[in-house]
Amino acid sequence: MRLIAHRGASGLAPENTMAAFRLALELGSKAIELDVHQTADKELVILHDEDLRRVAARPEQIRDLSWQELCRFEAGGWFDPRFRGEPVPRLEEVIDLVKGKAELHLELKRGSSYYRGVEGRLVELVRQRRALKTCVFSSFDHAALFTIRALEPRARIGYLLGETPLETAWGELKELGAESLHLSRRQATAQRVASCHRRRLKILVYTVNDADEARRLEAMGVDGIFSNFPQLLGEKA
């Protein structure tokens, strides 16, 4: 079972920062997940929320700020004073850091209905960085996944189920040519694991930070888990 570093080593460093991604690599992670948003001037940046309230105690929305404006804020001090000054990174920085060392799971938080044209910019950046083989595009916004598939037939797709009925999801997974179904811990059952494997789909579960639960999911046949702790199951992720 693969362990995917959720927002980097986010249990040990501020989530979605270069510090968290570097630490995940140092701890042996072979797969890292992150969250993608778009600034007002179309830069792709790494942050979980649509605003800065949680990480910088600011109300500004990411889509209303230019990259230069976003650089005025730091995203590490909320976690621990040692990380004060840690900036919000751009996606290209993370790809360059991780390329050749680990797989990247790029969760697009919102598609073109919110960030106009974001799917095209995301696909183009991954192409430019020659990272298509090692990046998985995922989202709860399934329309965005269909746009990505139309733009890039070679794209690797991960389907976040969310509140979508499973009966609907099976059809969309097939149409997308997705490689994996991503479920929350409460959604993961042995029956769903078996259904995925019959369809030759991997099943990935988020967010698992308890070693006993991780072992239970592994015994169930789950292919991978997202965890804030890359060493949850041993010395190497």
CSV table of C-alpha atoms in Angstrom, one decimal:
chain,number,residue,atom,x,y,z
A,1,MET,CA,0.0,0.0,0.0
A,2,ARG,CA,1.4,3.4,-1.0
A,3,LEU,CA,1.5,6.2,1.5
A,4,ILE,CA,0.9,9.6,-0.1
A,5,ALA,CA,2.2,12.7,1.9
A,6,HIS,CA,-1.0,14.8,2.4
A,7,ARG,CA,-0.1,18.4,1.6
A,8,GLY,CA,3.5,17.3,2.2
A,9,ALA,CA,4.6,16.2,5.6
A,10,SER,CA,1.8,18.4,7.0
A,11,GLY,CA,1.7,16.8,10.5
A,12,LEU,CA,5.3,18.0,11.0
A,13,ALA,CA,5.5,21.2,9.0
A,14,PRO,CA,3.0,23.8,7.7
A,15,GLU,CA,0.8,22.2,5.0
A,16,ASN,CA,1.3,23.0,1.3
A,17,THR,CA,4.7,24.8,1.9
A,18,MET,CA,8.1,24.0,0.5
A,19,ALA,CA,9.2,23.1,4.0
A,20,ALA,CA,6.5,20.4,4.1
A,21,PHE,CA,7.4,19.1,0.6
A,22,ARG,CA,11.1,19.0,1.4
A,23,LEU,CA,10.5,17.2,4.6
A,24,ALA,CA,8.3,14.6,2.9
A,25,LEU,CA,11.1,13.9,0.5
A,26,GLU,CA,13.6,13.7,3.3
A,27,LEU,CA,11.4,11.2,5.0
A,28,GLY,CA,11.3,9.0,1.9
A,29,SER,CA,7.9,9.9,0.4
A,30,LYS,CA,7.4,8.5,-3.1
A,31,ALA,CA,4.1,10.3,-3.5
A,32,ILE,CA,3.0,13.8,-2.4
A,33,GLU,CA,-0.4,15.4,-2.6
A,34,LEU,CA,-1.1,19.2,-2.8
A,35,ASP,CA,-3.9,21.7,-3.6
A,36,VAL,CA,-4.0,24.1,-6.5
A,37,HIS,CA,-5.6,27.5,-6.7
A,38,GLN,CA,-5.2,30.4,-9.2
A,39,THR,CA,-4.3,34.0,-8.5
A,40,ALA,CA,-5.8,37.1,-10.2
A,41,ASP,CA,-2.9,37.1,-12.7
A,42,LYS,CA,-3.2,33.4,-13.5
A,43,GLU,CA,-0.4,32.0,-11.4
A,44,LEU,CA,-1.0,28.5,-10.1
A,45,VAL,CA,-0.3,28.4,-6.3
A,46,ILE,CA,-0.4,25.8,-3.6
A,47,LEU,CA,-2.9,26.4,-0.8
A,48,HIS,CA,-5.8,24.4,0.5
A,49,ASP,CA,-8.4,27.1,1.2
A,50,GLU,CA,-9.8,29.8,-1.1
A,51,ASP,CA,-8.7,32.5,1.3
A,52,LEU,CA,-5.9,33.3,3.7
A,53,ARG,CA,-7.9,33.2,7.0
A,54,ARG,CA,-6.6,30.0,8.3
A,55,VAL,CA,-2.9,30.3,7.4
A,56,ALA,CA,-2.4,34.1,7.6
A,57,ALA,CA,-5.4,35.4,9.5
A,58,ARG,CA,-6.4,37.5,6.5
A,59,PRO,CA,-9.8,37.6,4.7
A,60,GLU,CA,-8.4,38.0,1.1
A,61,GLN,CA,-9.5,35.5,-1.6
A,62,ILE,CA,-6.7,33.9,-3.6
A,63,ARG,CA,-8.4,34.7,-6.9
A,64,ASP,CA,-8.5,38.4,-6.0
A,65,LEU,CA,-4.8,38.7,-5.3
A,66,SER,CA,-1.9,39.0,-7.8
A,67,TRP,CA,1.1,36.8,-7.2
A,68,GLN,CA,3.1,39.8,-6.0
A,69,GLU,CA,0.3,40.7,-3.6
A,70,LEU,CA,0.1,37.1,-2.3
A,71,CYS,CA,3.9,37.2,-1.7
A,72,ARG,CA,3.3,39.8,1.0
A,73,PHE,CA,1.8,37.1,3.2
A,74,GLU,CA,3.4,34.2,4.9
A,75,ALA,CA,1.9,30.7,5.4
A,76,GLY,CA,4.0,29.0,8.0
A,77,GLY,CA,3.8,30.9,11.3
A,78,TRP,CA,0.3,29.7,12.2
A,79,PHE,CA,1.7,26.1,12.4
A,80,ASP,CA,4.8,26.9,14.5
A,81,PRO,CA,6.9,30.2,15.0
A,82,ARG,CA,9.9,28.3,13.5
A,83,PHE,CA,8.2,28.4,10.1
A,84,ARG,CA,7.3,32.1,10.2
A,85,GLY,CA,8.1,33.6,6.8
A,86,GLU,CA,7.3,30.5,4.8
A,87,PRO,CA,5.6,31.7,1.6
A,88,VAL,CA,2.8,30.3,-0.4
A,89,PRO,CA,4.6,28.4,-3.2
A,90,ARG,CA,3.9,28.3,-6.9
A,91,LEU,CA,3.2,24.9,-8.5
A,92,GLU,CA,6.2,25.1,-10.8
A,93,GLU,CA,8.5,25.4,-7.8
A,94,VAL,CA,7.0,22.2,-6.3
A,95,ILE,CA,7.2,20.3,-9.6
A,96,ASP,CA,10.9,21.3,-10.0
A,97,LEU,CA,11.6,20.2,-6.4
A,98,VAL,CA,9.8,16.8,-6.6
A,99,LYS,CA,10.5,15.8,-10.2
A,100,GLY,CA,12.3,12.6,-10.5
A,101,LYS,CA,11.9,11.9,-6.8
A,102,ALA,CA,8.2,11.3,-6.2
A,103,GLU,CA,4.8,11.2,-7.8
A,104,LEU,CA,2.6,14.3,-7.4
A,105,HIS,CA,-1.1,14.3,-6.8
A,106,LEU,CA,-2.4,17.7,-8.0
A,107,GLU,CA,-5.8,18.4,-6.5
A,108,LEU,CA,-7.5,21.2,-8.4
A,109,LYS,CA,-9.8,22.9,-5.8
A,110,ARG,CA,-12.1,24.6,-8.3
A,111,GLY,CA,-12.4,24.5,-12.1
A,112,SER,CA,-13.2,27.1,-14.7
A,113,SER,CA,-16.6,28.0,-13.2
A,114,TYR,CA,-14.5,29.7,-10.5
A,115,TYR,CA,-11.0,30.1,-12.0
A,116,ARG,CA,-11.5,30.8,-15.7
A,117,GLY,CA,-9.3,28.6,-17.9
A,118,VAL,CA,-7.4,27.1,-15.0
A,119,GLU,CA,-7.5,23.5,-16.4
A,120,GLY,CA,-5.6,24.6,-19.5
A,121,ARG,CA,-3.0,26.5,-17.5
A,122,LEU,CA,-2.5,23.5,-15.2
A,123,VAL,CA,-2.1,21.0,-18.1
A,124,GLU,CA,0.3,23.3,-19.9
A,125,LEU,CA,2.5,23.8,-16.9
A,126,VAL,CA,2.8,20.1,-16.3
A,127,ARG,CA,3.6,19.6,-20.0
A,128,GLN,CA,6.2,22.3,-19.9
A,129,ARG,CA,7.8,20.7,-16.9
A,130,ARG,CA,7.8,17.3,-18.7
A,131,ALA,CA,5.9,15.8,-15.7
A,132,LEU,CA,2.8,14.2,-17.2
A,133,LYS,CA,4.0,10.7,-16.3
A,134,THR,CA,4.5,11.5,-12.7
A,135,CYS,CA,1.5,13.8,-12.0
A,136,VAL,CA,-2.0,12.7,-11.2
A,137,PHE,CA,-4.8,15.3,-11.7
A,138,SER,CA,-7.6,15.0,-9.2
A,139,SER,CA,-10.6,17.1,-8.1
A,140,PHE,CA,-14.1,17.0,-6.6
A,141,ASP,CA,-15.0,19.2,-9.5
A,142,HIS,CA,-15.6,16.5,-12.0
A,143,ALA,CA,-16.3,18.9,-14.9
A,144,ALA,CA,-12.8,20.1,-14.4
A,145,LEU,CA,-11.5,16.5,-14.8
A,146,PHE,CA,-13.4,16.1,-18.1
A,147,THR,CA,-11.9,19.4,-19.3
A,148,ILE,CA,-8.4,18.1,-18.4
A,149,ARG,CA,-9.1,14.8,-20.2
A,150,ALA,CA,-10.2,16.7,-23.3
A,151,LEU,CA,-7.0,18.8,-23.2
A,152,GLU,CA,-4.6,16.0,-22.6
A,153,PRO,CA,-5.4,12.4,-23.5
A,154,ARG,CA,-2.3,11.2,-21.6
A,155,ALA,CA,-3.3,12.8,-18.3
A,156,ARG,CA,-3.5,10.6,-15.3
A,157,ILE,CA,-6.8,11.2,-13.6
A,158,GLY,CA,-7.9,10.6,-9.9
A,159,TYR,CA,-11.6,10.9,-9.1
A,160,LEU,CA,-12.6,12.3,-5.7
A,161,LEU,CA,-16.0,10.9,-5.0
A,162,GLY,CA,-17.3,13.5,-2.5
A,163,GLU,CA,-21.1,13.5,-2.5
A,164,THR,CA,-21.5,12.0,-6.0
A,165,PRO,CA,-23.6,8.8,-6.0
A,166,LEU,CA,-21.4,5.8,-6.7
A,167,GLU,CA,-23.6,4.7,-9.5
A,168,THR,CA,-22.9,8.0,-11.3
A,169,ALA,CA,-19.2,7.8,-10.4
A,170,TRP,CA,-18.7,4.4,-12.1
A,171,GLY,CA,-19.8,5.8,-15.4
A,172,GLU,CA,-17.8,8.9,-15.1
A,173,LEU,CA,-14.7,7.0,-14.1
A,174,LYS,CA,-15.0,4.9,-17.2
A,175,GLU,CA,-15.6,7.9,-19.5
A,176,LEU,CA,-12.7,9.7,-18.0
A,177,GLY,CA,-10.3,6.8,-18.2
A,178,ALA,CA,-9.4,7.5,-14.6
A,179,GLU,CA,-6.8,5.4,-12.8
A,180,SER,CA,-8.1,5.8,-9.2
A,181,LEU,CA,-11.1,6.5,-7.1
A,182,HIS,CA,-10.4,8.6,-4.0
A,183,LEU,CA,-12.6,8.1,-0.9
A,184,SER,CA,-12.8,9.4,2.6
A,185,ARG,CA,-12.2,7.1,5.5
A,186,ARG,CA,-15.9,6.8,6.2
A,187,GLN,CA,-16.6,5.9,2.5
A,188,ALA,CA,-14.1,3.1,2.3
A,189,THR,CA,-15.6,-0.4,2.6
A,190,ALA,CA,-14.4,-3.8,1.5
A,191,GLN,CA,-17.2,-4.0,-1.0
A,192,ARG,CA,-16.1,-0.7,-2.6
A,193,VAL,CA,-12.5,-1.9,-2.7
A,194,ALA,CA,-13.6,-5.1,-4.5
A,195,SER,CA,-15.8,-3.1,-6.9
A,196,CYS,CA,-12.9,-0.9,-7.8
A,197,HIS,CA,-10.5,-3.7,-8.3
A,198,ARG,CA,-13.0,-5.5,-10.6
A,199,ARG,CA,-13.0,-2.4,-12.7
A,200,ARG,CA,-9.1,-2.3,-12.6
A,201,LEU,CA,-9.2,0.9,-10.6
A,202,LYS,CA,-7.0,1.8,-7.7
A,203,ILE,CA,-8.7,3.0,-4.5
A,204,LEU,CA,-7.0,5.7,-2.4
A,205,VAL,CA,-8.3,6.8,1.0
A,206,TYR,CA,-7.9,10.1,2.8
A,207,THR,CA,-6.9,11.3,5.4
A,208,VAL,CA,-5.4,8.5,7.6
A,209,ASN,CA,-3.2,9.5,10.5
A,210,ASP,CA,-3.7,6.4,12.8
A,211,ALA,CA,-1.4,3.5,12.2
A,212,ASP,CA,-3.9,0.9,13.2
A,213,GLU,CA,-6.5,2.3,10.8
A,214,ALA,CA,-3.9,2.3,8.1
A,215,ARG,CA,-3.2,-1.3,8.6
A,216,ARG,CA,-6.9,-2.1,8.6
A,217,LEU,CA,-7.3,-0.4,5.3
A,218,GLU,CA,-4.2,-2.2,3.9
A,219,ALA,CA,-5.7,-5.5,5.0
A,220,MET,CA,-9.0,-4.5,3.2
A,221,GLY,CA,-7.0,-4.1,0.0
A,222,VAL,CA,-6.8,-0.3,-0.3
A,223,ASP,CA,-4.0,0.7,-2.7
A,224,GLY,CA,-2.9,3.9,-1.0
A,225,ILE,CA,-3.7,6.3,1.8
A,226,PHE,CA,-3.2,10.0,2.1
A,227,SER,CA,-1.5,10.8,5.5
A,228,ASN,CA,-0.1,13.9,7.2
A,229,PHE,CA,2.7,11.7,8.6
A,230,PRO,CA,4.9,10.1,5.8
A,231,GLN,CA,6.4,7.7,8.3
A,232,LEU,CA,3.1,6.4,9.7
A,233,LEU,CA,3.8,2.8,8.7
A,234,GLY,CA,7.6,2.7,9.2
A,235,GLU,CA,10.9,4.3,8.5
A,236,LYS,CA,10.2,4.9,4.9
A,237,ALA,CA,7.0,6.1,3.3
